[in-house]
PDB file of C-alpha atoms in Angstrom:
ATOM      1  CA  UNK A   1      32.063  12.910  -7.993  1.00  0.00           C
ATOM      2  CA  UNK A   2      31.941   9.387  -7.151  1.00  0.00           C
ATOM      3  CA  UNK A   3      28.052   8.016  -7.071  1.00  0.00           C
ATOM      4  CA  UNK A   4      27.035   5.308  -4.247  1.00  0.00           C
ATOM      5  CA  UNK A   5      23.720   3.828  -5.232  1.00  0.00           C
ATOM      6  CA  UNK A   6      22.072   2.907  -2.160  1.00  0.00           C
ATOM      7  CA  UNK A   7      18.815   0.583  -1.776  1.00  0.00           C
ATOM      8  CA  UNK A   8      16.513   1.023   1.574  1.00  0.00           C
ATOM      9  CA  UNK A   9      14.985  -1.923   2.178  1.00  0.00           C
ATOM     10  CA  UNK A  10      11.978   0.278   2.882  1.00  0.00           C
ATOM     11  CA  UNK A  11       9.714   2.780   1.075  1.00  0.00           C
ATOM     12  CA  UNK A  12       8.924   4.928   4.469  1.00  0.00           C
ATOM     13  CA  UNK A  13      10.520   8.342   4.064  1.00  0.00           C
ATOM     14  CA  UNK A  14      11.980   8.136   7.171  1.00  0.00           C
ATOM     15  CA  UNK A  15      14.163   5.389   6.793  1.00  0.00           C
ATOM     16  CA  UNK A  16      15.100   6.737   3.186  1.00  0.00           C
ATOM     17  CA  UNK A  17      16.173   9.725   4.762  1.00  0.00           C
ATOM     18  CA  UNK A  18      18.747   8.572   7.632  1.00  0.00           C
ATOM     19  CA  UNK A  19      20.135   6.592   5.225  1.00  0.00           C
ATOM     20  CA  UNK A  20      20.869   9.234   2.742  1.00  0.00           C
ATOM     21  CA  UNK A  21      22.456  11.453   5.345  1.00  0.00           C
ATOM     22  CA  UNK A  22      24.062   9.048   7.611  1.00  0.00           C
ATOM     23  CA  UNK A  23      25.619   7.849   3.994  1.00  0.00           C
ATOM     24  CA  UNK A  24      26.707  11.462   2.992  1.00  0.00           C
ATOM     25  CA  UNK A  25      28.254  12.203   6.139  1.00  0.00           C
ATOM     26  CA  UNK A  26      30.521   9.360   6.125  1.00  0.00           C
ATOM     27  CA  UNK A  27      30.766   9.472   2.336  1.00  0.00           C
ATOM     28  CA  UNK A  28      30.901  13.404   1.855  1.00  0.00           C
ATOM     29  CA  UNK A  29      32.643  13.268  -1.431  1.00  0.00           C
ATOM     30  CA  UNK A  30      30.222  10.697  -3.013  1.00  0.00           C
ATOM     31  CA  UNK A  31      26.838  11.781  -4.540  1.00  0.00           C
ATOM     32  CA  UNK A  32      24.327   8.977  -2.502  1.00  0.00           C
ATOM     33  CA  UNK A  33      21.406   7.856  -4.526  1.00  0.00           C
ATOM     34  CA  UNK A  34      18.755   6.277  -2.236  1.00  0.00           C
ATOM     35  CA  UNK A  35      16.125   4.431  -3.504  1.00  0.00           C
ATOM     36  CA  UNK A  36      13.396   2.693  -1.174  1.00  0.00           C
ATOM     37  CA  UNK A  37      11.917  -0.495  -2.026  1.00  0.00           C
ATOM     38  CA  UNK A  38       9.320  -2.877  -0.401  1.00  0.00           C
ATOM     39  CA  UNK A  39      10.894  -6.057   0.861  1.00  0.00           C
ATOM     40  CA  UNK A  40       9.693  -8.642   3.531  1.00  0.00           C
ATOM     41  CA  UNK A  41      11.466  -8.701   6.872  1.00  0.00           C
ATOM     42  CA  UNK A  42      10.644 -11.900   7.592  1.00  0.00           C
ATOM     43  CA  UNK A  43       9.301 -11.120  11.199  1.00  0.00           C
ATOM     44  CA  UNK A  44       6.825 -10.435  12.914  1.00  0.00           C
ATOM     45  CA  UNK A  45       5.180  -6.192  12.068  1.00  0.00           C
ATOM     46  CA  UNK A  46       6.220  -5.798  15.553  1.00  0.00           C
ATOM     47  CA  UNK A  47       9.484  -7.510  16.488  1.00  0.00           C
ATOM     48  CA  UNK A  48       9.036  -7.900  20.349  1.00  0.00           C
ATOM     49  CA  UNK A  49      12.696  -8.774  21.006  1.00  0.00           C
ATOM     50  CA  UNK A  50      16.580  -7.911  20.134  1.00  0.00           C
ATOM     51  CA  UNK A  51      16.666 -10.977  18.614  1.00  0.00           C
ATOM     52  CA  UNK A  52      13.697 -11.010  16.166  1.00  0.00           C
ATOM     53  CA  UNK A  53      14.201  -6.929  15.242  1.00  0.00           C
ATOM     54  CA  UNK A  54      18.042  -7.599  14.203  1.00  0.00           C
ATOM     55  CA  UNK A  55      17.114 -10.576  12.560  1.00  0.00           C
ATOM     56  CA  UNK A  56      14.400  -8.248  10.290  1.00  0.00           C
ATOM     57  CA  UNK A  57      16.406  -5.712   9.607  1.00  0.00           C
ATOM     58  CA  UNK A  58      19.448  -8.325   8.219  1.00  0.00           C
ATOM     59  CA  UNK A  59      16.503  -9.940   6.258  1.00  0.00           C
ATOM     60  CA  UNK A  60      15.416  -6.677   4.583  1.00  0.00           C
ATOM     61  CA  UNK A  61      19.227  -5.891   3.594  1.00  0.00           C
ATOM     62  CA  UNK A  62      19.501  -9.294   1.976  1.00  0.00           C
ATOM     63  CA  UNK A  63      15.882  -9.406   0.471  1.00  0.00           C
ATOM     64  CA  UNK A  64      16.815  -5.674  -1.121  1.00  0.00           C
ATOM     65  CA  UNK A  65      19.869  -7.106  -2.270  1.00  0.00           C
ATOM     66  CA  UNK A  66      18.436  -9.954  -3.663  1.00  0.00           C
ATOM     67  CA  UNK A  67      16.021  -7.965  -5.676  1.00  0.00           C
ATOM     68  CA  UNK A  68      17.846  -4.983  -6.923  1.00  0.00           C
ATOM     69  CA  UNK A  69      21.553  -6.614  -7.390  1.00  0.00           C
ATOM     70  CA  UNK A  70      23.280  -3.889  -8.970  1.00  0.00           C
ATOM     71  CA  UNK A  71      23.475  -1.440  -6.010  1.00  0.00           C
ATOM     72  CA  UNK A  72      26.420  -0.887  -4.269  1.00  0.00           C
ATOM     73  CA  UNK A  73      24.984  -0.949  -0.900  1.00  0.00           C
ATOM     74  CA  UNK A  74      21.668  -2.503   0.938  1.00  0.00           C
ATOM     75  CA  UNK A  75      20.634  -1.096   4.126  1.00  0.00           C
ATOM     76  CA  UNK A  76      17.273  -2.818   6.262  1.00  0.00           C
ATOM     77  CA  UNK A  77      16.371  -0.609   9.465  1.00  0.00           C
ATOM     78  CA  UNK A  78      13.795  -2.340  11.645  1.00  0.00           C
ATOM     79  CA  UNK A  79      12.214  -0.741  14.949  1.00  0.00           C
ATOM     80  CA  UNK A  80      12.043  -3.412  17.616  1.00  0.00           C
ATOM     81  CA  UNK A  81       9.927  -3.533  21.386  1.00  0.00           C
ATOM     82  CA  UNK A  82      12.025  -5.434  23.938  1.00  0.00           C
ATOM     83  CA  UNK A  83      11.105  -5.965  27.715  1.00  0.00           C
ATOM     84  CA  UNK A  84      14.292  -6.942  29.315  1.00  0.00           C
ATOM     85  CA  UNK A  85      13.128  -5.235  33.040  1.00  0.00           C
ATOM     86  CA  UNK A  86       9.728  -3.827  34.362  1.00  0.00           C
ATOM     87  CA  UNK A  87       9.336  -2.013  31.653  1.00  0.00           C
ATOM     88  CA  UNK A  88       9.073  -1.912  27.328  1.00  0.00           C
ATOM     89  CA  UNK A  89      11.688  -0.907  25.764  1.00  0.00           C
ATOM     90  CA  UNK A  90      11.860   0.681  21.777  1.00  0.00           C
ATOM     91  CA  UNK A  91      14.428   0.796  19.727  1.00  0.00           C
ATOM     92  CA  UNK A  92      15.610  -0.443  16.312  1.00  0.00           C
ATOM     93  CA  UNK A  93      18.367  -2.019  14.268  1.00  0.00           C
ATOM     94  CA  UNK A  94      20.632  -0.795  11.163  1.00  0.00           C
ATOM     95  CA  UNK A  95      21.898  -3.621   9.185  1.00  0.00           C
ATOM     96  CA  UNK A  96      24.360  -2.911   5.919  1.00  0.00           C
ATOM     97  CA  UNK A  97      25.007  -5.124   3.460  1.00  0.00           C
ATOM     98  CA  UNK A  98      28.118  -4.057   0.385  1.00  0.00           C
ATOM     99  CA  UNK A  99      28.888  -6.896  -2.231  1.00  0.00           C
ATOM    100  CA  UNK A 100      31.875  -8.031   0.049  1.00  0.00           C
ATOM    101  CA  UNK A 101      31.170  -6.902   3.707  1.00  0.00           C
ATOM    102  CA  UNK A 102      27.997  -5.961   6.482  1.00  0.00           C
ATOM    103  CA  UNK A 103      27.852  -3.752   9.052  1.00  0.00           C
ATOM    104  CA  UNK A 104      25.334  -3.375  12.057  1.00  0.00           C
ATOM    105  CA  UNK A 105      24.249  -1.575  14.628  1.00  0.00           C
ATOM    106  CA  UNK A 106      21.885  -0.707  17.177  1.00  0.00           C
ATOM    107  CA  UNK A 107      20.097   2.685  18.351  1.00  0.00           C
ATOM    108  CA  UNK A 108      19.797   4.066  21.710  1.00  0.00           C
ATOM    109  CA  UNK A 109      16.415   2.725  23.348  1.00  0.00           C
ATOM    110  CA  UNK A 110      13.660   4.877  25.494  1.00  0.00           C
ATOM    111  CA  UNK A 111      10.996   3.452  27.393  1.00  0.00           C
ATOM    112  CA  UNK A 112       7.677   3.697  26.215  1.00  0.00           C
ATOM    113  CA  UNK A 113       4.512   4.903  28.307  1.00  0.00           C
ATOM    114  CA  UNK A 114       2.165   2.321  30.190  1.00  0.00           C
ATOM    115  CA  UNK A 115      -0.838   3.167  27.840  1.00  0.00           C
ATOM    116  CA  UNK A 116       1.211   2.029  24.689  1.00  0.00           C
ATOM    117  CA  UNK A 117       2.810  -0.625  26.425  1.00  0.00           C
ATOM    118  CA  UNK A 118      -0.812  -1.970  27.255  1.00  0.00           C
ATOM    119  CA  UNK A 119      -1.873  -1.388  24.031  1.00  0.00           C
ATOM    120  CA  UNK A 120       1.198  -3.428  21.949  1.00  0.00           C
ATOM    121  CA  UNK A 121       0.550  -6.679  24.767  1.00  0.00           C
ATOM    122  CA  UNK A 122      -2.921  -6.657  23.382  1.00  0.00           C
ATOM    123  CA  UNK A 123      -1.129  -7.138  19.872  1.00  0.00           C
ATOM    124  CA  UNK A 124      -1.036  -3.249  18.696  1.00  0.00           C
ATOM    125  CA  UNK A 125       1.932  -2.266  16.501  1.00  0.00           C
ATOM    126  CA  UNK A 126       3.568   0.651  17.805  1.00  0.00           C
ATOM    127  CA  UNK A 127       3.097   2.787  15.023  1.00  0.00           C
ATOM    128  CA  UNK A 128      -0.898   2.464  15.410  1.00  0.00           C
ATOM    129  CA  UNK A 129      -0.683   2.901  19.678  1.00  0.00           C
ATOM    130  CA  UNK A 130       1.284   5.874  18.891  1.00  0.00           C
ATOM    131  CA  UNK A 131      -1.377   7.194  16.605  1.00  0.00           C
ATOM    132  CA  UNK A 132      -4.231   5.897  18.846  1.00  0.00           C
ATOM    133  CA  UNK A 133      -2.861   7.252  22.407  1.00  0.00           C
ATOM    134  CA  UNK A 134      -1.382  10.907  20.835  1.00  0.00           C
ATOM    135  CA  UNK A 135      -4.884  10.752  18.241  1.00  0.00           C
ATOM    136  CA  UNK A 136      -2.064  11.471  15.359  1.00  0.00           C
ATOM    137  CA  UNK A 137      -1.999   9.732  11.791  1.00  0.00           C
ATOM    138  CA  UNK A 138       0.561   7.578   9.851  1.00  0.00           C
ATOM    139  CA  UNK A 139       3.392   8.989  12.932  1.00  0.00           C
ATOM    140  CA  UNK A 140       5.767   6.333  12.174  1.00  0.00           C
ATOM    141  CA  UNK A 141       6.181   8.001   8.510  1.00  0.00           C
ATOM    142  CA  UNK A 142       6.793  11.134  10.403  1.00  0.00           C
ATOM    143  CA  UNK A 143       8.297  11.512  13.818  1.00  0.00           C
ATOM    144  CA  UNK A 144       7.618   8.540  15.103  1.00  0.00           C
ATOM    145  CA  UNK A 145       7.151   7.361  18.873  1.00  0.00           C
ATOM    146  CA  UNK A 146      10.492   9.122  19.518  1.00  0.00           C
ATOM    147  CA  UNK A 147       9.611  12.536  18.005  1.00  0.00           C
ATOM    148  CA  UNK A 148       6.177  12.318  20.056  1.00  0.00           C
ATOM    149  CA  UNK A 149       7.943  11.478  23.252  1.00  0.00           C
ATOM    150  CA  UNK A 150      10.967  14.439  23.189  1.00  0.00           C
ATOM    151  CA  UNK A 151       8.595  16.927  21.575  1.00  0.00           C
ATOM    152  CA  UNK A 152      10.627  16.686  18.700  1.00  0.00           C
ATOM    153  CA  UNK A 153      13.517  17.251  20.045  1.00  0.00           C
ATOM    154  CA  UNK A 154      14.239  14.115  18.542  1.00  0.00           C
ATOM    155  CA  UNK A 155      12.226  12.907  15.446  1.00  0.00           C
ATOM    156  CA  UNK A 156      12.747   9.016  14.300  1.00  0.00           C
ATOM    157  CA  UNK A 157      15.394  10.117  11.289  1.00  0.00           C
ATOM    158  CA  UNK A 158      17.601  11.506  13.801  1.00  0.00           C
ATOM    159  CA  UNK A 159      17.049   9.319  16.154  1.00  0.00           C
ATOM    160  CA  UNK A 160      17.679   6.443  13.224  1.00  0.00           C
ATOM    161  CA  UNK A 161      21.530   8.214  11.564  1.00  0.00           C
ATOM    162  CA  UNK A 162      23.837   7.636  14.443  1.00  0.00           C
ATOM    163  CA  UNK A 163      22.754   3.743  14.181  1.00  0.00           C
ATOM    164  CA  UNK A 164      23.671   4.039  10.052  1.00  0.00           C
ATOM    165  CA  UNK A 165      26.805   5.996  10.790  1.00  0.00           C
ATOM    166  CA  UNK A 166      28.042   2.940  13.382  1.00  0.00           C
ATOM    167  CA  UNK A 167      27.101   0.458  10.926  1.00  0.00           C
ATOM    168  CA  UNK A 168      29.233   1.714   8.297  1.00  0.00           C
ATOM    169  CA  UNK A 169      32.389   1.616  10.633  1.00  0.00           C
ATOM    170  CA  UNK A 170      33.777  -1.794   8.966  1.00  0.00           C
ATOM    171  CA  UNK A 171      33.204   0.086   5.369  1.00  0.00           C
ATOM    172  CA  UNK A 172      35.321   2.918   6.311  1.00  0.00           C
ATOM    173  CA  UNK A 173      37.761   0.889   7.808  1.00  0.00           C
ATOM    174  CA  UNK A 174      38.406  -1.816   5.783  1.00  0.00           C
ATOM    175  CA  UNK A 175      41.761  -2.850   7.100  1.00  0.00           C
ATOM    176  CA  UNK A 176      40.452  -3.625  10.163  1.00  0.00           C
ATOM    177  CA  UNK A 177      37.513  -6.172   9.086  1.00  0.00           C
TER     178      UNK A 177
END
């Protein structure tokens, strides 16, 4: 069995985790081994637009890749606030780095209540207004604001593997990029 050694530009569990199974779904035949690692983003801790969350997620690939070269793939994964209407917006980006290629993509967005909303314009990270509106602990290492919000119907790993998956479209089909 071939082995893909995978670095997560992250140590949260979460991330580590849709990245190991969005990686053995589209590899199934491959043994994944995902390691998380600390790396700077290079953004703000909250990324308040598309812009500025794709950017952090590219700069954790590149930052993992830069400090653990001998991987075969880098993956950064960076939850993002937009406001492109009335209302807030979360969501995050997947960005996939190989030693010849990247891949990106997006995840579906949900709009977030008016008590976290107030709460991030007064300069709140989700991840705290999460814990500070639902009186929960550390939720963005667990379910996250998405998990909260669908009664975990959805938690934030689930909610974060489709997004790998589409980003490793131009890995799968190399002929095409």
């Amino acid at each position: 069995m071939e082995e893909i050694k995978l670095i997560v530009a992250s140590r949260n569990p979460v991330k580590i985790e849709c990245a190991e199974k969005g990686f053995s779904k589209v590899f199934p035949k491959s043994k994944i081994l995902a390691r998380g690692i600390a790396v700077a983003s290079g953004v703000a801790d909250q990324p308040m637009t598309d812009a500025e969350t794709l950017e952090g997620a590219k700069n954790r690939a590149e930052n993992a890749k830069a400090s653990e070269p001998e991987a075969d793939f880098w993956i950064g994964i960076e939850g993002g606030i937009a406001e492109p209407s009335s209302t807030m917006e979360a969501f995050a980006w997947v960005y996939i780095i190989s030693k010849d290629r990247n891949g990106k993509a997006r995840t579906a967005s949900f709009d977030l209540p008016p008590k976290i909303q107030a709460l991030i314009h007064e300069g709140i990270e989700l991840g705290v207004a999460d814990d500070m509106v639902f009186d929960r602990s550390n939720s963005k290492q667990k379910s996250g604001a998405v998990g909260i919000l669908t009664h975990d119907l959805i938690n934030r790993a689930q909610y974060y593997e489709p997004a790998v998956i589409l980003a490793l479209i131009p890995f799968v089909n190399t002929e095409l990029y």
